[in-house]
CSV table of C-alpha atoms and ligand atoms in Angstrom, one decimal:
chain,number,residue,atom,x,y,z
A,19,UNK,CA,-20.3,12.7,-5.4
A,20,UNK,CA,-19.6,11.4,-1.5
A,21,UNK,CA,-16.5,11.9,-0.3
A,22,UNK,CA,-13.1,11.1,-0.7
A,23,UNK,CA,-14.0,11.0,-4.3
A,24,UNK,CA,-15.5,14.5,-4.3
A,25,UNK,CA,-12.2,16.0,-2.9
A,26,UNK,CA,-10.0,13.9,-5.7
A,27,UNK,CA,-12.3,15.5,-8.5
A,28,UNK,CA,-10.0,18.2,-9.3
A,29,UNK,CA,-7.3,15.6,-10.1
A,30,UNK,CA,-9.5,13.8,-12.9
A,31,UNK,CA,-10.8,17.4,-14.5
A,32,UNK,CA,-7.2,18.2,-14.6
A,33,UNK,CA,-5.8,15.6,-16.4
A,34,UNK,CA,-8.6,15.6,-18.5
A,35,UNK,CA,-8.5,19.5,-19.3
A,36,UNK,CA,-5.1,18.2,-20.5
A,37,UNK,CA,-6.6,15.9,-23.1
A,38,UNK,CA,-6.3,12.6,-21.1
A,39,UNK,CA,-8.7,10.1,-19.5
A,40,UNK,CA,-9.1,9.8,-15.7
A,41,UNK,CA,-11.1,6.9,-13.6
A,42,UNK,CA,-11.7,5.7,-10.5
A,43,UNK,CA,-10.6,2.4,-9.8
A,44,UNK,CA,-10.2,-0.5,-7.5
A,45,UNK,CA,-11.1,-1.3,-4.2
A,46,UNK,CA,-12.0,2.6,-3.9
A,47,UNK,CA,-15.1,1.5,-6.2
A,48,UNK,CA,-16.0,-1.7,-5.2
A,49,UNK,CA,-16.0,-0.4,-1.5
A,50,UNK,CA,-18.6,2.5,-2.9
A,51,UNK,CA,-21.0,0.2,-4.2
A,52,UNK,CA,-20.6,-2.2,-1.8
A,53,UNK,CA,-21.9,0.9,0.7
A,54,UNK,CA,-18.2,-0.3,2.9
A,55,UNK,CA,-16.0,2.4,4.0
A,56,UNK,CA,-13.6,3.5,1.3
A,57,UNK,CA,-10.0,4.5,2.5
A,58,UNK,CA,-7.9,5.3,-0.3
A,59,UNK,CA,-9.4,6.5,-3.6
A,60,UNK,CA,-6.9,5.2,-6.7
A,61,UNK,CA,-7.0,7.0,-9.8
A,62,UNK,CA,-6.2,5.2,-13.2
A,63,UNK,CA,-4.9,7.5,-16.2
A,64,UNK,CA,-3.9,7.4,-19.9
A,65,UNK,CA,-1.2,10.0,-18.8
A,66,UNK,CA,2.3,8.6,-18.7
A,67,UNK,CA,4.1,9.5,-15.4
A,68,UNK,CA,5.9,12.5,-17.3
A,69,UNK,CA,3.1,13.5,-18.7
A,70,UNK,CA,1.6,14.1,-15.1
A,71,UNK,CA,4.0,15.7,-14.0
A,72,UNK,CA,4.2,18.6,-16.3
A,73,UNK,CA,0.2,19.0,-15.3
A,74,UNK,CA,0.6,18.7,-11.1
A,75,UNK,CA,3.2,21.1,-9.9
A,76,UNK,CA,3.4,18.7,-6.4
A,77,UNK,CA,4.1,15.3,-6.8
A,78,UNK,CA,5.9,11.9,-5.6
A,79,UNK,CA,7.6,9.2,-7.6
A,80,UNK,CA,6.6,6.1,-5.7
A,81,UNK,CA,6.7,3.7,-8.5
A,82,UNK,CA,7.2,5.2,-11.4
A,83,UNK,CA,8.6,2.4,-13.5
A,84,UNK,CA,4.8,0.7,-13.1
A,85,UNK,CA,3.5,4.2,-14.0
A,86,UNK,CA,2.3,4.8,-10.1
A,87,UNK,CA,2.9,8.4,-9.5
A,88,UNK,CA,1.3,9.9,-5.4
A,89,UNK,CA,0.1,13.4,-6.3
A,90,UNK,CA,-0.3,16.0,-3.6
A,91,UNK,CA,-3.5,18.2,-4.1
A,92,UNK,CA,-4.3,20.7,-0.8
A,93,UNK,CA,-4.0,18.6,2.2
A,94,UNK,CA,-4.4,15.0,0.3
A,95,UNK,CA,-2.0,12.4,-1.8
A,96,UNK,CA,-3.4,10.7,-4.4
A,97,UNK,CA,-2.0,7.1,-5.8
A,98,UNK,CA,-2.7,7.6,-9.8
A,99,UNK,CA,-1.8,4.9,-11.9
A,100,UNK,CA,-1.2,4.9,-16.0
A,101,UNK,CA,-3.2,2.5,-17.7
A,102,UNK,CA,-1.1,-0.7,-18.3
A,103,UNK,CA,-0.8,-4.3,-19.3
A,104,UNK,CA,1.3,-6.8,-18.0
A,105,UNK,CA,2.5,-8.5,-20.8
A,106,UNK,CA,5.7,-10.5,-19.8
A,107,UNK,CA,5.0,-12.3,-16.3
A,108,UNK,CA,8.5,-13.7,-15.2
A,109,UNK,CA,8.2,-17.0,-12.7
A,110,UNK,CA,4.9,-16.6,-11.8
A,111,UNK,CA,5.6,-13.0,-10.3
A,112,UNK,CA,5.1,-9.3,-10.8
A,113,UNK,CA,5.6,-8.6,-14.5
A,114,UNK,CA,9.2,-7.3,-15.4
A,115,UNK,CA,7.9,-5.3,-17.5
A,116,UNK,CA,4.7,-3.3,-17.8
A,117,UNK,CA,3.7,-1.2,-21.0
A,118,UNK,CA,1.4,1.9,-20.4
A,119,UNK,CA,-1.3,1.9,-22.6
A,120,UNK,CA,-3.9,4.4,-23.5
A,121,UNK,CA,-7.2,1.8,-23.0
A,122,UNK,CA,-9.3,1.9,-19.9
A,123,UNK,CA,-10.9,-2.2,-20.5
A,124,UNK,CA,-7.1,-3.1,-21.1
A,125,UNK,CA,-6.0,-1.8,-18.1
A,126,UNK,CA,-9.4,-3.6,-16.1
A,127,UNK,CA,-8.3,-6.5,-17.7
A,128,UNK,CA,-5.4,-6.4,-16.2
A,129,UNK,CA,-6.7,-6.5,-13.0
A,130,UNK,CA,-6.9,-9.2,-10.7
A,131,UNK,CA,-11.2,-9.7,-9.7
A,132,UNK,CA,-13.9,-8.7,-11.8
A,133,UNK,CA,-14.8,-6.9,-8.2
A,134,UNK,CA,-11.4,-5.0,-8.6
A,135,UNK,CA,-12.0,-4.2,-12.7
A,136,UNK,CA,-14.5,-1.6,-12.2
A,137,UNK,CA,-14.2,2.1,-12.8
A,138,UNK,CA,-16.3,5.1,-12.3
A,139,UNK,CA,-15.8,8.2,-13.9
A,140,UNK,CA,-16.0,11.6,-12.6
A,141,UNK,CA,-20.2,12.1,-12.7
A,142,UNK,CA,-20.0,8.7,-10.6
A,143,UNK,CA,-21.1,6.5,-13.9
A,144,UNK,CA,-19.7,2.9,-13.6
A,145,UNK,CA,-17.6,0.8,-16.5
A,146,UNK,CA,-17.9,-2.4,-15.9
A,147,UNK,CA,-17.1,-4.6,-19.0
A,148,UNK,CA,-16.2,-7.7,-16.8
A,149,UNK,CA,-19.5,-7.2,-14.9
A,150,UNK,CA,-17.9,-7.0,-11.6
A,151,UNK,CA,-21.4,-5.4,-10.1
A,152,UNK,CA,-23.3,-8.6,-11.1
A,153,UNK,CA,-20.1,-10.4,-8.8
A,154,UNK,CA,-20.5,-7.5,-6.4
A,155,UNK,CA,-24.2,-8.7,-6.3
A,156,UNK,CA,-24.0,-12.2,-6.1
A,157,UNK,CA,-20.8,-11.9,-3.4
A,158,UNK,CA,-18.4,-13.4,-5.5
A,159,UNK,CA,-14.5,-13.5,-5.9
A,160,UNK,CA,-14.0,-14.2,-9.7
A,161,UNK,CA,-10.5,-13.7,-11.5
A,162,UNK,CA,-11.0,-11.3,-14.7
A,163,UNK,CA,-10.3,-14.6,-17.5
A,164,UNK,CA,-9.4,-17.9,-16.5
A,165,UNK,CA,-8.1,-18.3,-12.8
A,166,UNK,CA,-5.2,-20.5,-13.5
A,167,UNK,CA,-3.5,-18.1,-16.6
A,168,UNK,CA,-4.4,-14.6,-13.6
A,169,UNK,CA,-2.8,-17.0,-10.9
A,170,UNK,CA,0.1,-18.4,-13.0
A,171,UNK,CA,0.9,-14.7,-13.6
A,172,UNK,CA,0.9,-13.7,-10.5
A,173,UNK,CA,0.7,-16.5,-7.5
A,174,UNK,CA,0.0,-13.5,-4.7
A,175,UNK,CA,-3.7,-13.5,-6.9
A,176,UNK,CA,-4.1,-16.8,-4.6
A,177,UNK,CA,-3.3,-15.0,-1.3
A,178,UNK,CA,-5.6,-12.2,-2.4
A,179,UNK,CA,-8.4,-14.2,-3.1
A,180,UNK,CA,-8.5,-15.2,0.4
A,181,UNK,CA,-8.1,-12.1,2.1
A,182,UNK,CA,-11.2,-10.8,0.2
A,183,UNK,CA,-13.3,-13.9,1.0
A,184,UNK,CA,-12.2,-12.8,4.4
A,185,UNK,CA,-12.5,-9.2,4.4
A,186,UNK,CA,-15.5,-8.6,2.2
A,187,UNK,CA,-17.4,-12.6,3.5
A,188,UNK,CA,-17.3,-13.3,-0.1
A,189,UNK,CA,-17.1,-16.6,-1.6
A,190,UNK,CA,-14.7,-18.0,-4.7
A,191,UNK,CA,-16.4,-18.7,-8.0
A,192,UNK,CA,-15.9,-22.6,-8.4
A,193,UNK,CA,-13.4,-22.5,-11.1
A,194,UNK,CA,-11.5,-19.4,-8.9
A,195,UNK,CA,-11.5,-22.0,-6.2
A,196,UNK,CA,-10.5,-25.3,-7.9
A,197,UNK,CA,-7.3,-23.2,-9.7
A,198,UNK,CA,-6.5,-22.2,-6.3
A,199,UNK,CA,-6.3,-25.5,-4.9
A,200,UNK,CA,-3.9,-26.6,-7.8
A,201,UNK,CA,-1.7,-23.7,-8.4
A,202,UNK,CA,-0.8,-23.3,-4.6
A,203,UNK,CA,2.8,-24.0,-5.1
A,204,UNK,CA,3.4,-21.5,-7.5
A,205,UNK,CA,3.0,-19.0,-4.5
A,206,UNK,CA,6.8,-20.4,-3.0
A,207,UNK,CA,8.0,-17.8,-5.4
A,208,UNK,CA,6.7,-14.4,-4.3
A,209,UNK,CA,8.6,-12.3,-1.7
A,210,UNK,CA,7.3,-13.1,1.4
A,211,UNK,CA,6.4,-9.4,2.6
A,212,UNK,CA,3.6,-9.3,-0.1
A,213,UNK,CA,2.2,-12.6,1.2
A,214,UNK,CA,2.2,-11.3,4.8
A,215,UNK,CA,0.4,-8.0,3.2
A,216,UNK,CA,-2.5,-10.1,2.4
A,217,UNK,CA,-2.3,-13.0,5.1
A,218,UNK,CA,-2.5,-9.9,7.5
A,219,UNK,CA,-5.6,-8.8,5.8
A,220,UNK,CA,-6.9,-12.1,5.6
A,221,UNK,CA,-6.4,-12.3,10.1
A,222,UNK,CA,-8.0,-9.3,10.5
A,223,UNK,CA,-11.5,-10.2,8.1
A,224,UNK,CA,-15.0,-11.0,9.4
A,225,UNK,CA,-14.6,-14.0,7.7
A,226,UNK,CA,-11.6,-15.3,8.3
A,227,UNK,CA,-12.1,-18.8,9.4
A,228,UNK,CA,-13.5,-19.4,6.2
A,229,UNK,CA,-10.9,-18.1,4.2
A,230,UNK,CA,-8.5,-20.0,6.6
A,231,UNK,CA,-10.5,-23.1,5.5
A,232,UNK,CA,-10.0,-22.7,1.9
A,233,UNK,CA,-6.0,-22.0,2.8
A,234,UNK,CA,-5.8,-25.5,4.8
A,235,UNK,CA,-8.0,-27.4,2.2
A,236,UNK,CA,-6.4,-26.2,-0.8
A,237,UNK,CA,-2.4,-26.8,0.9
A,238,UNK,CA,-2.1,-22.9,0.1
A,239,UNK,CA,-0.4,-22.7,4.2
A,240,UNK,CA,2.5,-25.1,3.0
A,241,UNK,CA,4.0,-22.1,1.0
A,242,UNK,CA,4.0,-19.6,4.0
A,243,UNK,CA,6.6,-19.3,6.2
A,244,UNK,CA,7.1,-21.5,8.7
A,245,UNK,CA,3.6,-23.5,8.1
A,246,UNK,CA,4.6,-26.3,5.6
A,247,UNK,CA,4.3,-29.4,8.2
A,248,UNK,CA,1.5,-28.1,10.5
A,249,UNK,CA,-1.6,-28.9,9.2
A,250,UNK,CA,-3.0,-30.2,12.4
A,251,UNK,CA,-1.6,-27.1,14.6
A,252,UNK,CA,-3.6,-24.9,11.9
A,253,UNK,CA,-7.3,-26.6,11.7
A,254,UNK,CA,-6.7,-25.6,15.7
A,255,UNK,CA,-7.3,-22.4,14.7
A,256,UNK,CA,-10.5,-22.5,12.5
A,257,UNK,CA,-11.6,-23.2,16.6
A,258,UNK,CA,-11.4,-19.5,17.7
A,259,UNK,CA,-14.1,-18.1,15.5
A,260,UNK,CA,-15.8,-14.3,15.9
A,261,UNK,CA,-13.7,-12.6,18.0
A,262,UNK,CA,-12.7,-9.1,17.6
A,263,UNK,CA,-8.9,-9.1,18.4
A,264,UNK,CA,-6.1,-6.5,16.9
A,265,UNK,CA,-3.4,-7.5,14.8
A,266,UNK,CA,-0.7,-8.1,16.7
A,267,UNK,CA,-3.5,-10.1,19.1
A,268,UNK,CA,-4.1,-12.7,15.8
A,269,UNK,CA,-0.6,-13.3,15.3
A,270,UNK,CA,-0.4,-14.4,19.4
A,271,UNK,CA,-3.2,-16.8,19.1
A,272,UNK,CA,-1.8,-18.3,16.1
A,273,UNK,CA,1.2,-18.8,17.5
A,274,UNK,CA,-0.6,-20.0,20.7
A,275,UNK,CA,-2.5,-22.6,17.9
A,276,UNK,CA,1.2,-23.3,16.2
A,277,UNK,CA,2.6,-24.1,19.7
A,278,UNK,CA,5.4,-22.0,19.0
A,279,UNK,CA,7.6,-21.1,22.2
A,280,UNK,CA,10.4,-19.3,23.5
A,281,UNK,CA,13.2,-18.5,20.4
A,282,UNK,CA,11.1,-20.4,18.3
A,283,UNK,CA,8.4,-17.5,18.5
A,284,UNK,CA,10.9,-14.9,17.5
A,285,UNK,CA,12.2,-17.1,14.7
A,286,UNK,CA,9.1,-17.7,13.0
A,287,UNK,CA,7.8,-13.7,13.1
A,288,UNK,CA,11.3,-12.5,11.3
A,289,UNK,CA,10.7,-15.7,8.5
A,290,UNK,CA,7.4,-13.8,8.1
A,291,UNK,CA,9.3,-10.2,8.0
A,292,UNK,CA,7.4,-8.6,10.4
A,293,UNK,CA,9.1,-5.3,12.0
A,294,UNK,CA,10.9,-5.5,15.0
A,295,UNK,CA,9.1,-3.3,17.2
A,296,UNK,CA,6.1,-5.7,15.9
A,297,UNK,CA,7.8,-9.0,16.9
A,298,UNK,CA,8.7,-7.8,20.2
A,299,UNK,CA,5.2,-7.0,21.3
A,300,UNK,CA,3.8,-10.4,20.1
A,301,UNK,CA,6.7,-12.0,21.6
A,302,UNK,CA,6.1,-10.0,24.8
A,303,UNK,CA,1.7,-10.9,24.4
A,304,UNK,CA,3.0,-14.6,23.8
A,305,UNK,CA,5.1,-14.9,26.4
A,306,UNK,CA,2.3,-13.6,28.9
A,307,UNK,CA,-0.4,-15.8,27.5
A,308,UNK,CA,1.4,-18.7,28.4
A,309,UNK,CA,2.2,-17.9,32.0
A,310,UNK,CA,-1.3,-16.7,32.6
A,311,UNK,CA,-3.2,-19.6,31.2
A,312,UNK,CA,-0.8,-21.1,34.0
A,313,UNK,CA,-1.9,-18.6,37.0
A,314,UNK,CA,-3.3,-15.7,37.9
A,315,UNK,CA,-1.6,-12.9,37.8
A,316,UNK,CA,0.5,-11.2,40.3
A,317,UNK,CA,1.9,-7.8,41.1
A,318,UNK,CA,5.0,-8.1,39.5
A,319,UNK,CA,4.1,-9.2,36.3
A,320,UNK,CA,1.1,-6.9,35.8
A,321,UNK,CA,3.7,-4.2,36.3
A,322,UNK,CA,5.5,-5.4,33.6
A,323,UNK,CA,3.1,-6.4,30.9
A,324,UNK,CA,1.6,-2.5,31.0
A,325,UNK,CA,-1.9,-2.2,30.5
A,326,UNK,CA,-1.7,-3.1,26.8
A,327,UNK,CA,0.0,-6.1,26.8
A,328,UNK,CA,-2.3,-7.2,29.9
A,329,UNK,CA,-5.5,-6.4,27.9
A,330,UNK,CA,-4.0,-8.3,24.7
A,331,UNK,CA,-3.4,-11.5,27.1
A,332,UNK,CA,-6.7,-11.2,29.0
A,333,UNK,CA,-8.4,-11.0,26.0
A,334,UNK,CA,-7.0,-14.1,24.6
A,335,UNK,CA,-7.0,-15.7,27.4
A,336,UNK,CA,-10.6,-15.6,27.5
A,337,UNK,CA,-10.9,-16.6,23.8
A,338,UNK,CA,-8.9,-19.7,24.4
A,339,UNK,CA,-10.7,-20.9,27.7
A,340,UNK,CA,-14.6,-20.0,25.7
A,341,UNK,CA,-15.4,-17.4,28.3
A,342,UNK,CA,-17.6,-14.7,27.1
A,343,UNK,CA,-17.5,-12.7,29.8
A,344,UNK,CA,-14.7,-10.0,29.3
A,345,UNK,CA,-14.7,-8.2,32.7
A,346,UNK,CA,-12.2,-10.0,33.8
A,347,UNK,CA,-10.1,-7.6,31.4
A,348,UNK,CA,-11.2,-4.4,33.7
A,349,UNK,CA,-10.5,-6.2,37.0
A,350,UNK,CA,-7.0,-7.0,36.2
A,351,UNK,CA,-6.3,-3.2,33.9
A,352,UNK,CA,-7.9,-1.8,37.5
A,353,UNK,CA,-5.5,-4.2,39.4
A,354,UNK,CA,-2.9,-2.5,37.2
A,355,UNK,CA,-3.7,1.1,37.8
A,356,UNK,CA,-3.5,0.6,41.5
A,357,UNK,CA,0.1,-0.6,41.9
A,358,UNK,CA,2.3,1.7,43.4
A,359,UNK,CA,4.3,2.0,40.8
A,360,UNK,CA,4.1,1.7,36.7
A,361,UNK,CA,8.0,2.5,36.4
A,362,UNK,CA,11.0,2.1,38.0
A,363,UNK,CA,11.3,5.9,37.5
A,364,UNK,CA,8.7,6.1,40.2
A,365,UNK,CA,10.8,4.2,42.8
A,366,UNK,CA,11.1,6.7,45.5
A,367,UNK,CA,15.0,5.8,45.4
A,368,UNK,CA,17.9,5.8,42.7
A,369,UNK,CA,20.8,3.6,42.1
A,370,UNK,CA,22.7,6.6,43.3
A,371,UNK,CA,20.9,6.4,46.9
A,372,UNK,CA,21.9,3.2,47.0
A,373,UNK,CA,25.6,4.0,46.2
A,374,UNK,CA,25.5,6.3,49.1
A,375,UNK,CA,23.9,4.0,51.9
A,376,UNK,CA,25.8,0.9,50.5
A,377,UNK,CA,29.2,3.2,50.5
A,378,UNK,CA,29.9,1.1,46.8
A,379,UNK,CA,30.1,1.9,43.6
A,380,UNK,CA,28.4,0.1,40.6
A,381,UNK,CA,28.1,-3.4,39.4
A,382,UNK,CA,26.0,-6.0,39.7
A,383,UNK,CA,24.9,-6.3,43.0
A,384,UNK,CA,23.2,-2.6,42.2
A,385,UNK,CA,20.9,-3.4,39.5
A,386,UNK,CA,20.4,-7.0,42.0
A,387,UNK,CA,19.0,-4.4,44.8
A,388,UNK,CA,16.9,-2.1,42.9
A,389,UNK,CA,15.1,-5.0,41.5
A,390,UNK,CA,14.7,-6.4,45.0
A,391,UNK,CA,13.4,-3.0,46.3
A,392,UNK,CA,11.0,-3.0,43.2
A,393,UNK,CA,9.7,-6.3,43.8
A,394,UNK,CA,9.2,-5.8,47.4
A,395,UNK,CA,7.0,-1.9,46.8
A,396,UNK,CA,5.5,-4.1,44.0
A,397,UNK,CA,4.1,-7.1,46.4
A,398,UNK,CA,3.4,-4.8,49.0
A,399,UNK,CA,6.5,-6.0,51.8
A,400,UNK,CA,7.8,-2.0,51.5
A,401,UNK,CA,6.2,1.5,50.9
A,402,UNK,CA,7.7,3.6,47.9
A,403,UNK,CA,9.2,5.9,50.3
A,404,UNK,CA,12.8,6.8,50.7
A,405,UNK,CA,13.2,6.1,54.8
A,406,UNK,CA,11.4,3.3,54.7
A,407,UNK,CA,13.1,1.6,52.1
A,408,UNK,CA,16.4,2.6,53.5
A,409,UNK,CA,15.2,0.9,56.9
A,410,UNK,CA,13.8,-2.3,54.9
A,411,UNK,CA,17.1,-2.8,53.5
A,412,UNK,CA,18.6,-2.2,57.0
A,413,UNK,CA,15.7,-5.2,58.5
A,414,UNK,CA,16.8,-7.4,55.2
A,415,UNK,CA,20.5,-7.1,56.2
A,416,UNK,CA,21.3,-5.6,52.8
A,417,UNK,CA,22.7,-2.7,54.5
B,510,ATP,P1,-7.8,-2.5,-0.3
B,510,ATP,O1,-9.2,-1.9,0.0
B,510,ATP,O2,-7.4,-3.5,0.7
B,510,ATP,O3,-6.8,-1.5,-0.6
B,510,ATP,P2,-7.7,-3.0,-3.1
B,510,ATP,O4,-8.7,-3.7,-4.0
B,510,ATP,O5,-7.7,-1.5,-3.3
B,510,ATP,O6,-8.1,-3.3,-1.6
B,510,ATP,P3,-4.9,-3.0,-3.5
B,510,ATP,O7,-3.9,-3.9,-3.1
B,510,ATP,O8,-4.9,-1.6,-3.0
B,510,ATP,O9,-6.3,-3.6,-3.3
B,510,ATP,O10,-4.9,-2.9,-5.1
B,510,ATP,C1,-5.6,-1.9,-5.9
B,510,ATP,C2,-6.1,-2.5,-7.2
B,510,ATP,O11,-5.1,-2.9,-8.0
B,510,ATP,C3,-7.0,-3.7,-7.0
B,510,ATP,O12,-8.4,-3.4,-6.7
B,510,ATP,C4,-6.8,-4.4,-8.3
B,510,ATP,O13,-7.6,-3.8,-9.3
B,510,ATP,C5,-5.4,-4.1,-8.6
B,510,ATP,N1,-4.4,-5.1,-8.2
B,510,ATP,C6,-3.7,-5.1,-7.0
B,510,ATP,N2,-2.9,-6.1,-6.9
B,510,ATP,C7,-3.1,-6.9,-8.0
B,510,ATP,C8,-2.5,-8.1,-8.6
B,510,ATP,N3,-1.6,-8.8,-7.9
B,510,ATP,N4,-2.9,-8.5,-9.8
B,510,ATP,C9,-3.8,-7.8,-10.5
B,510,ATP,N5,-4.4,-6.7,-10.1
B,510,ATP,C10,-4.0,-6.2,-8.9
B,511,MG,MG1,-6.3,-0.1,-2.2
């Protein structure tokens, strides 16, 4: 068996030494057959939660009361899951409750796409009973059962659908795809960090302006944050097509689409819940991207971009003007490495050199100097060296 199922085999021959069932399951399986590579191998049990933990000496509760316990075998963790059905779905979320079972097809069943509902057991034989292979085969996003019951239970099904279609260049089965177009609105109930989950999934799929298709047709976007009324900003966006940008790049060209600017920027990131550190580089990419589709760039604001930032706007610069040509990114990262300074903490002075020649103490007109001095090493009017600043300032009357 390939790897990272081989390593997780001692997991399954345990539990089943102790008289349970052990599978593979999810996306771990589809992945395998699909030949994609797999990153984390989920393991579905009849074991309850306690019952695993009187077999696995090293484990984590991570979400116990839906029967997920992480166990820690040599250097690895391990999501394993007990069987379950979700009987009681509350307005059109997660269940409340879920009931572990002891059935491997009723916990398939349970799952979202017949892609998602297959397991494989430890000597790597499949069971499939909603024939998700045959969907594997044909490239098809089905629901397990009728759409509109699996996306009435749980609306984030809709979100999920697309971000496949995206990720995996699938396409929904008709009646996946007509319930998907009706039952949008249910998705104004689920927590909005599970939505980003899968809209950031969707961004960073090979098919994406597809899936993004299917989101506009169907009115899906109006139940995302800050999307209801811009339709029009959005089919600007089906434009940028096969690109290979990072995350945090996607969010800055849709932003760029959404003509967000300024404060709105910032606003719209936390509706979507996105970490700070997170919002402050796209706000920082953003904030570039709009000045350099403007003008060139200079000195000064290369030095404070930092090579990332400057790669992230060059890059969608490019994108947005249809250029193909992507040197342009090296020229300006090489323009970068040669300033004579990255930091200020590379200025060959310090506030407290200032102090001394200026015979002042601090305030204002300190931090006003050292950014003068900056900007002038920076555009070349004064070399990063301590007498020669001292006798620029002197020249500039500052002293
Ligand atoms: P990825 O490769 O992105 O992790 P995945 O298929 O493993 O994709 P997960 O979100 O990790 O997706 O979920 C693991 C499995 O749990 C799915 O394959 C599916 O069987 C089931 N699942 C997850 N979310 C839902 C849901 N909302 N409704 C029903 N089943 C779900
Ligand atoms: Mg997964």
């Amino acid at each position: 068996m390939i790897e990272p199922f081989h390593s997780a085999l001692p997991i399954i021959s345990s539990l089943e030494k102790a008289g349970f069932s052990a599978f593979f399951v999810g996306g771990s399986v589809r992945d395998y057959i699909l030949g994609r590579p797999i990153h984390d191998v989920d393991v579905a049990t009849s074991a309850t939660p306690d019952e695993m933990k009187l077999i696995f000496p090293r484990t984590i509760d991570i979400g116990i009361e839906h029967g997920t316990l992480l166990i820690l075998h040599k250097e690895f963790a391990y999501e394993v899951t007990t069987f379950r059905a979700e009987k009681e779905y509350v307005d059109f979320r997660r269940p409340k409750q879920v009931t572990f079972i002891r059935s491997l097809k009723d916990d398939l069943q349970r799952r979202d796409f017949t892609i998602n509902a297959i397991a494989m057991d430890k000597h790597g034989v499949l069971i499939d009973p909603f024939n998700g292979q045959e969907a594997i085969k044909k490239r098809e996003i089905k629901t397990v059962g009728k759409a509109e019951e699996r996306f009435s239970e749980d609306a984030l099904r809709m979100m999920r659908a697309l971000r496949f279609e995206s990720q995996l260049s699938f396409s929904l089965e008709k009646g996946t795809l007509e319930a998907l177009s009706k039952l949008g609105f249910l998705l104004e109930k689920i927590a909005v960090e599970r939505k980003k989950t899968e809209f950031e999934k969707l961004l960073l799929g090979a098919n994406r302006t597809l899936a993004f298709k299917h989101m506009l047709d169907s009115n899906l976007y109006q139940y995302l944050p800050g999307l209801k009324d811009k339709k029009e900003q959005l089919y600007k966006f089906l434009k940028y097509d096969s690109i290979q940008l990072n995350l945090n790049e996607w969010w800055s060209l849709f932003i760029f689409c959404l003509g967000l600017k300024n404060k709105e920027v910032e606003l719209f990131l936390r509706e979507w819940k996105l970490p700070l550190q997170q919002i402050r580089e796209i706000i920082k990419i953003s904030q570039f991207l709009l000045k350099r589709l403007q003008q060139v760039w200079n000195n000064y604001d290369l030095y404070m971009a930092k090579e990332m930032v400057i790669s992230s706007v060059e890059k969608l610069c490019l994108t947005i003007k249809g250029k193909k040509d992507l040197s342009s990114i090296t020229t300006f990262l090489n323009l970068y490495q040669s300033l004579p300074i990255k930091s200020r903490s590379e200025m060959a002075v310090t506030g407290q050199d200032l102090m001394d020649w200026f015979h002042k103490t601090g305030g204002p007109w300190l931090n006003e100097t050292i950014l003068n001095v900056e900007r002038a090493i920076l555009e070349d009017h004064v070399k990063n060296e301590k007498i020669t600043i001292k006798e620029w300032l002197k020249e500039c009357n500052q002293i």
